[in-house]
Every structure is written in C-alpha cells, then in structure tokens.
C-alpha cells in the first residue's frame, strides 16, 4: 500500500456552525502545523505534526508551506453541458434555456464533442478547488457516459445521471419516458457505485416533466433505492407558475415530486428561491436537501434564497451550495460564497425591522449572515451532509477520502496581501480566529486565483502555474 504524508496548516470542520451561534469556533478544527497521513487515497491519521509524525516514522512527507489546507470543495448543483455558455447574456431562466442552453446541450449527442466538453469541465472544477460535484448531463446518454469515464480516470467523485425532459423544450431535445427509463437502467448498472461514481435519477425539472416521466423516475427510485435524485425546484417565478399549469392536481412545486415519491434522503432540489415555509418544513421532515445557487440566482434575476429560513433550527433543511454553471457565471465555489454572503446580507436587512417592522425576525435575520465558518462548512462538510456523502468525505477524519485544497490566502486581488497583513502581520495564521479571518478575505476579496493546489485521493491533480 502507498502511504504518504501531507504537512501544512489545516482548517476543517467537525460540526455545523449554525448550531453554535456565538461560538462557531466550536464547529471547526485548526492545526497551524499539522500532518495528514494518507494510505491508498484514504486518510489514515490526522493531527498535530509532532504527534502524528512520531507515530508514523519513515513516511515520505510533502510540506505545503504558506497555505491553508481545507477539504476539497463540493459543488452540489452544476450542468456539465453548459460549460461553453458560461456568461451568455441576460435572459431570465426560461427564455435563456431556449436561446442558449438547449442548442448547446444538443451538441453533447456527439461523443467527440462530449469528450472534449467533459475534459474542459473537470479541468475547470479542479482549477477552482472543486473535487466533488453533483452534475446534470444532457438528455443524451453519451454525455453521462463520458462524464463517468473521465471522472473515473481522474478518480474524482461524481454524482450524475441522464437528464430527463419530455415537455417544454425543442422537439429534437426531448425524449420519451420509455427511453429515459431504459437508458437510465443501463447507466445505473454500468456506473453506479463503480469506483467513486454515484448515480442520480435526474428529472430536469417538473416544468419539463410529464406525469409519465415522473412515474419512470418513481419506478427507478423504487428499483434502485440507493440512487440519488437530483432536480430543480422553485427557481424562477415564471417556472413556478408553469409547473402548476403542467401539474394542476398539485398545490405547490414540492408537491409534484412528493406525488411521485421522490422526496426523501438523497433528494436534492436546486435553487429553492420560492419555497414556502410549509415546503421547507416538509423537506426538513423528509430529510431532503436544497442547493443554494446564488451566482445563478443573481445572474438570471431569479431572486434571493432565504438562507435564514433554510437554517431554522426547528425545521432545518439539509443544504449544499452550487455554482449552477452555466446559469452561474463562475466555476469557483469561492465566488459562490462571495455571492451567498451578499444575498444573505440583503435578506438580513429585509428582516431586521428597518424596512418593514411587521417582518422583523432577528433570529432569522442573523442566520442569513454567512461567516467564514458557515461559508466554508457549507462547501465542505455541510455540502457532503447535504448530499449524504459525509461518510466518505467533507473533513479530515481518518477513514475518509483524501480530497483537499491548498489555498493561497494572498492569491486574489493585488490588494489582498496588504489586507491579510492586518490579520497575521505578513505571516500565516497562528490561531483558528486568524485563519477564519483570512478565509473570509479569500471569500470576499479573493477568487479561484487563491486555489494553489487541488488534490484528489492524496494525489495532486492541479497546480496553479
């Protein structure tokens, strides 16, 4: 067995910071000089350097200096075949799909095009520090096959599945429920739980799904209960209205998925901007997750996700964060945190009583504030919990997969090193508090230029040139 050691400054999480209001440090773990021992891609030991090194003499150690090492980022909602339409100009969701997305996704029927697109997609993820993603492919099986094959070559963990749509899209883009079921069955048999691949039954969204397609999803979920379910929910006002026209027997968006028994553990609904309080409570009760996609919600003008409502301790909803490329205009989860912080602050103002005293809710207002602890937990351990893969990754606990990112806290804007010198006087962080402050500056002043190295299963797959 191959055993290696990684030495450096480490920051990860052992709990949810929203459970520790006023003492979020209790959810985190910091080693100024730490050592992680990795055997065949799995963490064998982790802790202070002196203690761990003494217990593992002779291990070859790579010392990553002047960086903060955090768990690999987890993107809970992203679209593989939208890589090339990143930043396509300004429509709201439904016309944007028609103008830009469906024509591009059709190209992924061609295997050579799909293969090139997948390589560019995974390269972009790694350059942003993302080591795990839950991804939509296209309505053609080819793109799903190519994603799983290339992810396997890189040993990256990917959750994905054939994207089902049979309504409200161009005729040459949609497919039948029968074909979707047949192709999904084959892909599940071929890829699910093979290596690090995991399969998600993937109705694109209820607006594009007939009852027959959703029945096919229901059948797949009953036949393969260990598979994930990945979809969209309550993203855009026009979409929400259209869903109730397409499914008039349902009272709300979540009710469409509930009708077909899709909502429960391992269910992810992307966006959730217009979820009602009742829908949040039902998702919480069933163990379902919502994925916060602030970059996309702002770019497409969809709205402000109610972060403070999703984190209500009485009805807590599992949650991951996502770029939603190409509605999201960046591959970087650091940029996601930047926009998430700003969305949260807008919601904080709406609820602090200064605009409308009748809406005043100071507890929910506070929960919208995205501290560095809440932020980095959300794209590491919290993201893993939202996707039900926290038994495999998300922090540096022994037995978990060794995916991690070495962040350069001075790597963003030209002004960033001068700012960081306010915190650590030109040196690296000496305490957890200093590390958190420097990570907050990475969130707000930096971007993916702060990602210096990305490691997957104990092997470096990306190094900033």
Short mmCIF file of C-alpha atoms in Angstrom, two decimals:
data_model
loop_
_atom_site.label_atom_id
_atom_site.label_comp_id
_atom_site.label_asym_id
_atom_site.label_seq_id
_atom_site.Cartn_x
_atom_site.Cartn_y
_atom_site.Cartn_z
CA UNK A 1 0.00 0.00 0.00
CA UNK A 2 1.21 3.51 -0.84
CA UNK A 3 1.43 5.80 2.20
CA UNK A 4 2.30 9.49 2.07
CA UNK A 5 2.17 12.41 4.46
CA UNK A 6 0.96 15.96 3.87
CA UNK A 7 2.28 18.62 6.24
CA UNK A 8 0.92 22.15 6.50
CA UNK A 9 -1.64 24.43 8.10
CA UNK A 10 -5.06 22.72 8.19
CA UNK A 11 -8.59 24.03 8.73
CA UNK A 12 -11.68 21.81 8.65
CA UNK A 13 -14.97 21.18 10.45
CA UNK A 14 -16.36 18.68 12.91
CA UNK A 15 -19.89 20.17 13.23
CA UNK A 16 -22.39 22.64 11.78
CA UNK A 17 -21.55 26.26 12.74
CA UNK A 18 -25.25 27.25 12.66
CA UNK A 19 -25.63 25.01 15.73
CA UNK A 20 -23.12 27.14 17.62
CA UNK A 21 -24.43 30.71 17.34
CA UNK A 22 -21.98 32.98 19.14
CA UNK A 23 -19.34 30.25 19.34
CA UNK A 24 -18.87 29.00 15.79
CA UNK A 25 -15.25 28.06 16.51
CA UNK A 26 -16.64 25.02 18.32
CA UNK A 27 -17.60 23.58 14.94
CA UNK A 28 -14.09 23.92 13.45
CA UNK A 29 -10.65 22.38 13.83
CA UNK A 30 -7.30 24.11 13.23
CA UNK A 31 -3.72 22.87 13.20
CA UNK A 32 -1.09 25.51 12.49
CA UNK A 33 1.42 22.73 11.90
CA UNK A 34 -0.45 19.54 11.08
CA UNK A 35 0.17 16.24 9.39
CA UNK A 36 -2.23 14.09 7.39
CA UNK A 37 -1.16 10.53 6.62
CA UNK A 38 -2.80 9.02 3.55
CA UNK A 39 -2.78 5.36 2.52
CA UNK A 40 -4.11 4.49 -0.93
CA UNK A 41 -6.08 7.71 -1.09
CA UNK A 42 -7.72 7.34 2.33
CA UNK A 43 -6.84 9.34 5.44
CA UNK A 44 -5.11 7.09 7.96
CA UNK A 45 -4.17 9.66 10.61
CA UNK A 46 -4.55 13.39 11.15
CA UNK A 47 -3.48 15.82 13.84
CA UNK A 48 -0.59 17.95 15.14
CA UNK A 49 2.62 17.31 13.23
CA UNK A 50 4.80 16.27 16.17
CA UNK A 51 2.28 13.72 17.45
CA UNK A 52 1.36 12.17 14.11
CA UNK A 53 4.92 12.13 12.76
CA UNK A 54 6.17 10.29 15.84
CA UNK A 55 3.54 7.59 15.29
CA UNK A 56 4.41 7.21 11.59
CA UNK A 57 8.20 7.24 11.24
CA UNK A 58 9.63 6.94 7.77
CA UNK A 59 6.60 8.27 5.92
CA UNK A 60 7.53 10.42 2.94
CA UNK A 61 6.14 13.88 3.66
CA UNK A 62 5.19 16.68 1.26
CA UNK A 63 5.32 20.01 3.10
CA UNK A 64 2.88 22.56 1.67
CA UNK A 65 4.11 25.85 3.09
CA UNK A 66 2.40 29.24 3.39
CA UNK A 67 -1.01 27.84 2.51
CA UNK A 68 -4.23 26.97 4.34
CA UNK A 69 -5.28 23.41 3.57
CA UNK A 70 -9.05 22.80 3.58
CA UNK A 71 -11.18 19.87 2.42
CA UNK A 72 -11.95 19.71 -1.29
CA UNK A 73 -14.92 21.84 -2.33
CA UNK A 74 -18.24 20.19 -3.14
CA UNK A 75 -20.44 21.64 -5.88
CA UNK A 76 -23.96 20.37 -5.28
CA UNK A 77 -25.57 21.66 -8.48
CA UNK A 78 -23.83 22.17 -11.83
CA UNK A 79 -24.52 21.46 -15.51
CA UNK A 80 -21.76 19.71 -17.46
CA UNK A 81 -23.02 20.63 -20.97
CA UNK A 82 -23.36 24.33 -20.13
CA UNK A 83 -19.61 24.86 -19.75
CA UNK A 84 -19.33 26.73 -23.05
CA UNK A 85 -22.34 29.01 -22.48
CA UNK A 86 -20.86 30.35 -19.27
CA UNK A 87 -21.70 34.06 -19.17
CA UNK A 88 -24.19 34.05 -22.08
CA UNK A 89 -26.07 37.34 -21.96
CA UNK A 90 -29.02 38.22 -19.95
CA UNK A 91 -32.28 36.44 -20.09
CA UNK A 92 -34.37 35.08 -17.26
CA UNK A 93 -34.47 31.32 -16.87
CA UNK A 94 -36.97 30.04 -19.43
CA UNK A 95 -36.01 32.18 -22.45
CA UNK A 96 -32.33 31.73 -21.55
CA UNK A 97 -32.76 27.95 -21.74
CA UNK A 98 -34.37 28.21 -25.17
CA UNK A 99 -31.84 30.67 -26.60
CA UNK A 100 -28.56 29.35 -25.23
CA UNK A 101 -28.77 26.12 -23.29
CA UNK A 102 -30.81 23.64 -25.30
CA UNK A 103 -28.88 24.31 -28.55
CA UNK A 104 -25.57 23.80 -26.75
CA UNK A 105 -26.67 20.69 -24.88
CA UNK A 106 -27.78 19.10 -28.16
CA UNK A 107 -24.13 19.08 -29.25
CA UNK A 108 -23.39 16.57 -26.48
CA UNK A 109 -25.01 13.85 -28.55
CA UNK A 110 -21.73 13.78 -30.46
CA UNK A 111 -19.25 11.70 -28.47
CA UNK A 112 -16.18 13.64 -29.54
CA UNK A 113 -17.79 16.95 -28.58
CA UNK A 114 -18.96 15.48 -25.28
CA UNK A 115 -15.49 14.11 -24.54
CA UNK A 116 -13.86 17.48 -25.09
CA UNK A 117 -16.55 19.22 -23.06
CA UNK A 118 -16.11 16.82 -20.14
CA UNK A 119 -12.35 17.37 -20.02
CA UNK A 120 -12.78 21.14 -20.03
CA UNK A 121 -15.48 20.82 -17.37
CA UNK A 122 -13.38 18.75 -14.96
CA UNK A 123 -10.30 20.89 -15.59
CA UNK A 124 -12.30 23.97 -14.62
CA UNK A 125 -13.61 22.32 -11.47
CA UNK A 126 -10.16 21.31 -10.29
CA UNK A 127 -8.75 24.77 -11.01
CA UNK A 128 -11.41 26.17 -8.69
CA UNK A 129 -10.67 23.67 -5.92
CA UNK A 130 -13.78 21.54 -6.54
CA UNK A 131 -13.08 17.85 -6.09
CA UNK A 132 -16.68 16.53 -5.95
CA UNK A 133 -19.78 17.56 -7.85
CA UNK A 134 -23.39 16.59 -8.41
CA UNK A 135 -23.92 17.29 -12.09
CA UNK A 136 -26.66 17.38 -14.68
CA UNK A 137 -25.61 15.91 -18.01
CA UNK A 138 -27.98 16.07 -21.00
CA UNK A 139 -30.91 14.18 -22.45
CA UNK A 140 -28.47 12.05 -24.45
CA UNK A 141 -26.74 9.12 -22.68
CA UNK A 142 -23.43 9.92 -24.38
CA UNK A 143 -22.63 12.85 -22.10
CA UNK A 144 -23.36 10.82 -18.96
CA UNK A 145 -21.10 8.03 -20.16
CA UNK A 146 -18.24 10.41 -20.97
CA UNK A 147 -18.52 12.19 -17.61
CA UNK A 148 -18.34 9.00 -15.59
CA UNK A 149 -15.49 7.63 -17.72
CA UNK A 150 -13.32 10.74 -17.44
CA UNK A 151 -14.10 11.23 -13.74
CA UNK A 152 -13.00 7.63 -13.18
CA UNK A 153 -9.71 8.27 -14.98
CA UNK A 154 -9.08 11.17 -12.59
CA UNK A 155 -10.51 9.28 -9.59
CA UNK A 156 -12.88 12.17 -8.84
CA UNK A 157 -16.15 11.58 -7.00
CA UNK A 158 -19.13 12.49 -9.18
CA UNK A 159 -22.88 12.15 -8.71
CA UNK A 160 -24.66 12.37 -12.06
CA UNK A 161 -27.33 10.86 -14.28
CA UNK A 162 -29.15 11.08 -17.57
CA UNK A 163 -31.29 14.23 -17.58
CA UNK A 164 -34.96 13.53 -18.27
CA UNK A 165 -37.17 16.03 -20.11
CA UNK A 166 -40.19 15.40 -22.32
CA UNK A 167 -42.01 18.75 -22.30
CA UNK A 168 -41.44 22.46 -22.92
CA UNK A 169 -38.21 22.11 -24.89
CA UNK A 170 -37.34 21.78 -28.59
CA UNK A 171 -38.66 18.62 -30.26
CA UNK A 172 -35.17 17.31 -31.04
CA UNK A 173 -34.09 17.81 -27.41
CA UNK A 174 -36.82 15.97 -25.51
CA UNK A 175 -37.09 12.20 -25.18
CA UNK A 176 -39.79 9.73 -24.21
CA UNK A 177 -40.31 8.39 -20.68
CA UNK A 178 -39.76 4.88 -22.05
CA UNK A 179 -36.34 5.77 -23.48
CA UNK A 180 -35.39 7.64 -20.31
CA UNK A 181 -36.23 4.63 -18.15
CA UNK A 182 -34.43 2.15 -20.42
CA UNK A 183 -31.27 4.26 -20.75
CA UNK A 184 -31.21 5.10 -17.04
CA UNK A 185 -31.41 1.41 -16.12
CA UNK A 186 -28.43 0.64 -18.32
CA UNK A 187 -26.38 3.56 -16.99
CA UNK A 188 -27.14 2.65 -13.37
CA UNK A 189 -25.95 -0.90 -13.97
CA UNK A 190 -22.83 0.34 -15.74
CA UNK A 191 -21.71 3.15 -13.43
CA UNK A 192 -23.45 3.34 -10.05
CA UNK A 193 -21.04 2.56 -7.20
CA UNK A 194 -18.32 1.71 -9.71
CA UNK A 195 -15.19 3.31 -8.30
CA UNK A 196 -16.20 6.74 -6.99
CA UNK A 197 -19.16 7.14 -9.35
CA UNK A 198 -22.66 7.57 -7.90
CA UNK A 199 -25.85 7.72 -9.93
CA UNK A 200 -28.63 10.29 -9.63
CA UNK A 201 -32.07 9.77 -11.14
CA UNK A 202 -32.44 13.17 -12.79
CA UNK A 203 -35.73 14.69 -13.94
CA UNK A 204 -34.56 18.08 -15.16
CA UNK A 205 -37.45 19.97 -13.58
CA UNK A 206 -41.16 19.49 -13.06
CA UNK A 207 -41.90 22.09 -15.74
CA UNK A 208 -40.28 19.79 -18.30
CA UNK A 209 -41.59 16.50 -16.94
CA UNK A 210 -44.89 14.82 -17.77
CA UNK A 211 -46.56 12.59 -15.17
CA UNK A 212 -45.35 9.64 -17.25
CA UNK A 213 -41.71 10.76 -16.99
CA UNK A 214 -42.04 11.28 -13.25
CA UNK A 215 -43.60 7.82 -12.96
CA UNK A 216 -40.50 6.46 -14.70
CA UNK A 217 -38.36 8.27 -12.11
CA UNK A 218 -40.51 6.82 -9.33
CA UNK A 219 -40.08 3.32 -10.75
CA UNK A 220 -36.30 3.78 -11.00
CA UNK A 221 -36.12 5.02 -7.41
CA UNK A 222 -38.12 2.05 -6.12
CA UNK A 223 -35.94 -0.37 -8.08
CA UNK A 224 -32.70 1.37 -7.08
CA UNK A 225 -33.33 2.90 -3.63
CA UNK A 226 -29.64 3.62 -3.05
CA UNK A 227 -29.53 6.04 -6.01
CA UNK A 228 -29.74 9.80 -5.61
CA UNK A 229 -32.48 12.06 -7.03
CA UNK A 230 -31.31 15.38 -8.49
CA UNK A 231 -33.59 18.07 -9.92
CA UNK A 232 -34.62 21.73 -9.81
CA UNK A 233 -37.23 23.34 -7.60
CA UNK A 234 -38.82 26.79 -7.30
CA UNK A 235 -36.11 28.67 -9.17
CA UNK A 236 -37.95 31.32 -11.18
CA UNK A 237 -41.45 32.89 -10.88
CA UNK A 238 -42.49 32.01 -14.44
CA UNK A 239 -41.24 28.45 -13.99
CA UNK A 240 -43.14 28.07 -10.70
CA UNK A 241 -46.37 29.24 -12.35
CA UNK A 242 -45.80 26.92 -15.30
CA UNK A 243 -45.28 23.90 -13.04
CA UNK A 244 -48.76 24.28 -11.54
CA UNK A 245 -50.25 24.55 -15.04
CA UNK A 246 -48.47 21.34 -16.07
CA UNK A 247 -49.44 19.59 -12.81
CA UNK A 248 -52.78 21.14 -11.80
CA UNK A 249 -53.55 18.50 -9.19
CA UNK A 250 -50.58 19.67 -7.06
CA UNK A 251 -50.69 22.57 -4.61
CA UNK A 252 -47.02 23.60 -4.87
CA UNK A 253 -43.75 22.72 -6.59
CA UNK A 254 -42.53 20.29 -3.94
CA UNK A 255 -45.88 18.52 -4.10
CA UNK A 256 -45.15 17.41 -7.67
CA UNK A 257 -42.10 15.45 -6.53
CA UNK A 258 -43.88 14.21 -3.41
CA UNK A 259 -46.71 12.84 -5.55
CA UNK A 260 -44.22 10.51 -7.22
CA UNK A 261 -42.44 9.53 -4.00
CA UNK A 262 -39.14 11.19 -4.95
CA UNK A 263 -38.66 13.40 -1.86
CA UNK A 264 -36.55 11.97 0.94
CA UNK A 265 -32.91 11.30 1.81
CA UNK A 266 -30.60 11.79 -1.20
CA UNK A 267 -33.12 14.11 -2.89
CA UNK A 268 -31.66 17.47 -3.95
CA UNK A 269 -33.71 20.35 -5.29
CA UNK A 270 -31.60 23.09 -6.84
CA UNK A 271 -32.35 26.76 -6.05
CA UNK A 272 -35.48 26.76 -3.85
CA UNK A 273 -35.81 30.54 -4.11
CA UNK A 274 -39.60 30.49 -3.87
CA UNK A 275 -40.12 27.58 -1.49
CA UNK A 276 -42.84 28.34 1.06
CA UNK A 277 -42.34 27.90 4.78
CA UNK A 278 -44.52 24.81 4.56
CA UNK A 279 -42.37 23.32 1.80
CA UNK A 280 -39.22 23.94 3.85
CA UNK A 281 -40.82 22.13 6.80
CA UNK A 282 -41.83 19.18 4.64
CA UNK A 283 -38.33 18.91 3.16
CA UNK A 284 -36.85 19.02 6.65
CA UNK A 285 -39.15 16.27 7.89
CA UNK A 286 -38.29 14.01 4.97
CA UNK A 287 -34.52 14.56 5.07
CA UNK A 288 -34.43 16.17 1.61
CA UNK A 289 -31.90 18.81 0.63
CA UNK A 290 -31.96 22.15 -1.13
CA UNK A 291 -28.99 23.52 -3.08
CA UNK A 292 -28.25 27.24 -2.77
CA UNK A 293 -27.03 28.65 -6.12
CA UNK A 294 -26.53 32.38 -5.51
CA UNK A 295 -24.42 33.18 -8.59
CA UNK A 296 -27.10 31.80 -10.90
CA UNK A 297 -29.99 33.24 -8.91
CA UNK A 298 -28.46 36.70 -9.31
CA UNK A 299 -27.27 36.30 -12.91
CA UNK A 300 -30.69 35.15 -14.16
CA UNK A 301 -32.58 37.51 -11.88
CA UNK A 302 -34.35 34.64 -10.16
CA UNK A 303 -34.37 36.06 -6.64
CA UNK A 304 -32.88 35.84 -3.14
CA UNK A 305 -32.75 32.42 -1.49
CA UNK A 306 -33.86 32.54 2.15
CA UNK A 307 -30.76 31.15 3.81
CA UNK A 308 -32.01 32.07 7.27
CA UNK A 309 -35.25 30.13 6.72
CA UNK A 310 -33.46 27.00 5.47
CA UNK A 311 -31.29 27.05 8.61
CA UNK A 312 -34.20 27.39 11.06
CA UNK A 313 -33.14 25.02 13.87
CA UNK A 314 -36.74 23.83 14.38
CA UNK A 315 -37.12 22.77 10.73
CA UNK A 316 -33.55 22.55 9.49
CA UNK A 317 -33.21 21.60 5.84
CA UNK A 318 -30.13 19.79 4.61
CA UNK A 319 -28.27 22.04 2.22
CA UNK A 320 -25.37 22.17 -0.17
CA UNK A 321 -24.14 25.08 -2.30
CA UNK A 322 -23.70 25.02 -6.07
CA UNK A 323 -22.32 27.10 -8.92
CA UNK A 324 -25.13 26.11 -11.32
CA UNK A 325 -22.80 26.72 -14.28
CA UNK A 326 -23.80 27.99 -16.82
CA UNK A 327 -26.60 29.97 -15.13
CA UNK A 328 -23.92 30.60 -12.56
CA UNK A 329 -21.19 32.65 -14.18
CA UNK A 330 -18.20 31.09 -12.39
CA UNK A 331 -16.89 27.60 -11.65
CA UNK A 332 -15.45 28.80 -8.34
CA UNK A 333 -17.11 27.81 -5.08
CA UNK A 334 -15.20 30.73 -3.55
CA UNK A 335 -17.21 33.01 -5.84
CA UNK A 336 -20.35 31.18 -4.73
CA UNK A 337 -19.52 32.13 -1.14
CA UNK A 338 -18.96 35.74 -2.22
CA UNK A 339 -22.43 35.99 -3.75
CA UNK A 340 -24.02 33.92 -0.97
CA UNK A 341 -22.72 36.36 1.61
CA UNK A 342 -24.26 39.29 -0.26
CA UNK A 343 -27.61 37.54 -0.72
CA UNK A 344 -27.60 36.77 2.99
CA UNK A 345 -26.88 40.36 3.92
CA UNK A 346 -29.75 41.60 1.74
CA UNK A 347 -32.08 39.17 3.49
CA UNK A 348 -30.67 40.27 6.83
CA UNK A 349 -31.69 43.85 6.06
CA UNK A 350 -35.17 42.75 4.96
CA UNK A 351 -35.72 41.03 8.31
CA UNK A 352 -34.03 43.33 10.80
CA UNK A 353 -37.10 45.58 11.06
CA UNK A 354 -35.56 48.64 9.45
CA UNK A 355 -37.67 48.33 6.28
CA UNK A 356 -40.88 46.71 7.50
CA UNK A 357 -41.29 46.27 11.27
CA UNK A 358 -44.03 43.70 10.63
CA UNK A 359 -41.46 41.34 9.05
CA UNK A 360 -38.93 41.74 11.85
CA UNK A 361 -37.33 38.43 12.81
CA UNK A 362 -33.93 38.98 14.36
CA UNK A 363 -33.11 35.29 14.74
CA UNK A 364 -33.76 34.55 11.06
CA UNK A 365 -32.01 37.78 10.10
CA UNK A 366 -28.88 36.64 11.94
CA UNK A 367 -28.95 33.19 10.33
CA UNK A 368 -28.59 34.86 6.93
CA UNK A 369 -25.13 36.15 7.82
CA UNK A 370 -22.52 33.95 6.16
CA UNK A 371 -19.47 33.94 8.39
CA UNK A 372 -16.28 32.20 7.21
CA UNK A 373 -17.20 29.26 9.43
CA UNK A 374 -20.69 28.93 7.95
CA UNK A 375 -19.37 29.55 4.45
CA UNK A 376 -16.52 27.05 4.29
CA UNK A 377 -18.53 24.45 6.21
CA UNK A 378 -21.23 24.77 3.53
CA UNK A 379 -18.88 23.88 0.68
CA UNK A 380 -17.04 21.10 2.55
CA UNK A 381 -18.60 19.05 5.35
CA UNK A 382 -22.01 20.72 5.06
CA UNK A 383 -22.10 20.10 1.33
CA UNK A 384 -21.21 16.46 1.96
CA UNK A 385 -24.00 16.15 4.53
CA UNK A 386 -26.49 17.70 2.10
CA UNK A 387 -25.58 15.08 -0.50
CA UNK A 388 -25.40 12.21 2.01
CA UNK A 389 -21.74 11.53 1.30
CA UNK A 390 -20.30 12.81 4.60
CA UNK A 391 -19.37 9.23 5.49
CA UNK A 392 -16.91 9.41 2.60
CA UNK A 393 -15.53 12.96 2.59
CA UNK A 394 -16.01 16.54 3.78
CA UNK A 395 -13.35 16.80 6.51
CA UNK A 396 -10.06 15.22 7.56
CA UNK A 397 -11.38 12.42 9.75
CA UNK A 398 -9.41 9.18 9.40
CA UNK A 399 -11.18 6.74 7.11
CA UNK A 400 -12.38 9.44 4.72
CA UNK A 401 -11.13 10.09 1.21
CA UNK A 402 -8.16 12.46 0.99
CA UNK A 403 -9.53 15.25 -1.22
CA UNK A 404 -8.21 18.68 -0.28
CA UNK A 405 -7.28 22.16 -1.50
CA UNK A 406 -4.24 24.27 -0.65
CA UNK A 407 -5.38 27.90 -0.57
CA UNK A 408 -3.03 30.83 -1.01
CA UNK A 409 -4.61 33.49 1.23
CA UNK A 410 -2.71 36.17 -0.71
CA UNK A 411 -3.62 34.86 -4.14
CA UNK A 412 -6.51 37.06 -5.19
CA UNK A 413 -6.58 40.76 -5.98
CA UNK A 414 -3.42 42.85 -5.94
CA UNK A 415 -4.58 44.50 -2.70
CA UNK A 416 -5.17 41.20 -0.92
CA UNK A 417 -1.74 40.61 0.66
CA UNK A 418 -1.84 44.06 2.24
CA UNK A 419 -5.27 43.31 3.69
CA UNK A 420 -4.16 39.91 5.00
CA UNK A 421 -1.18 41.54 6.75
CA UNK A 422 -3.71 43.26 9.02
CA UNK A 423 -4.63 39.82 10.36
CA UNK A 424 -1.37 37.91 10.53
CA UNK A 425 1.29 40.61 10.10
CA UNK A 426 2.60 39.15 6.87
CA UNK A 427 2.80 35.59 8.19
CA UNK A 428 0.44 32.65 8.10
CA UNK A 429 -2.36 32.22 10.63
CA UNK A 430 -1.31 31.25 14.15
CA UNK A 431 -4.78 30.70 15.59
CA UNK A 432 -8.16 29.46 14.42
CA UNK A 433 -9.51 33.00 14.63
CA UNK A 434 -6.76 34.35 12.38
CA UNK A 435 -7.29 31.51 9.91
CA UNK A 436 -11.04 32.19 9.78
CA UNK A 437 -10.43 35.90 9.20
CA UNK A 438 -8.02 35.13 6.38
CA UNK A 439 -10.51 32.69 4.84
CA UNK A 440 -13.20 35.36 4.99
CA UNK A 441 -10.91 37.62 2.97
CA UNK A 442 -10.48 34.76 0.47
CA UNK A 443 -14.30 34.66 0.22
CA UNK A 444 -14.72 38.38 -0.28
CA UNK A 445 -11.50 39.71 -1.82
CA UNK A 446 -10.15 36.59 -3.49
CA UNK A 447 -11.46 34.12 -6.06
CA UNK A 448 -10.21 30.92 -7.65
CA UNK A 449 -6.79 32.55 -8.01
CA UNK A 450 -6.45 31.67 -4.32
CA UNK A 451 -6.54 27.96 -5.24
CA UNK A 452 -2.88 26.96 -5.41
CA UNK A 453 -3.18 23.14 -5.45
CA UNK A 454 -6.04 20.64 -5.69
CA UNK A 455 -5.51 17.07 -4.50
CA UNK A 456 -7.80 14.08 -5.13
CA UNK A 457 -7.39 10.86 -3.15
CA UNK A 458 -3.98 12.00 -1.98
CA UNK A 459 -2.69 12.90 -5.46
CA UNK A 460 -2.17 16.41 -6.78
CA UNK A 461 -4.27 16.94 -9.92
CA UNK A 462 -3.94 20.71 -10.20
CA UNK A 463 -1.15 23.19 -9.51
CA UNK A 464 -1.52 26.87 -10.32
CA UNK A 465 1.18 27.86 -12.78
#
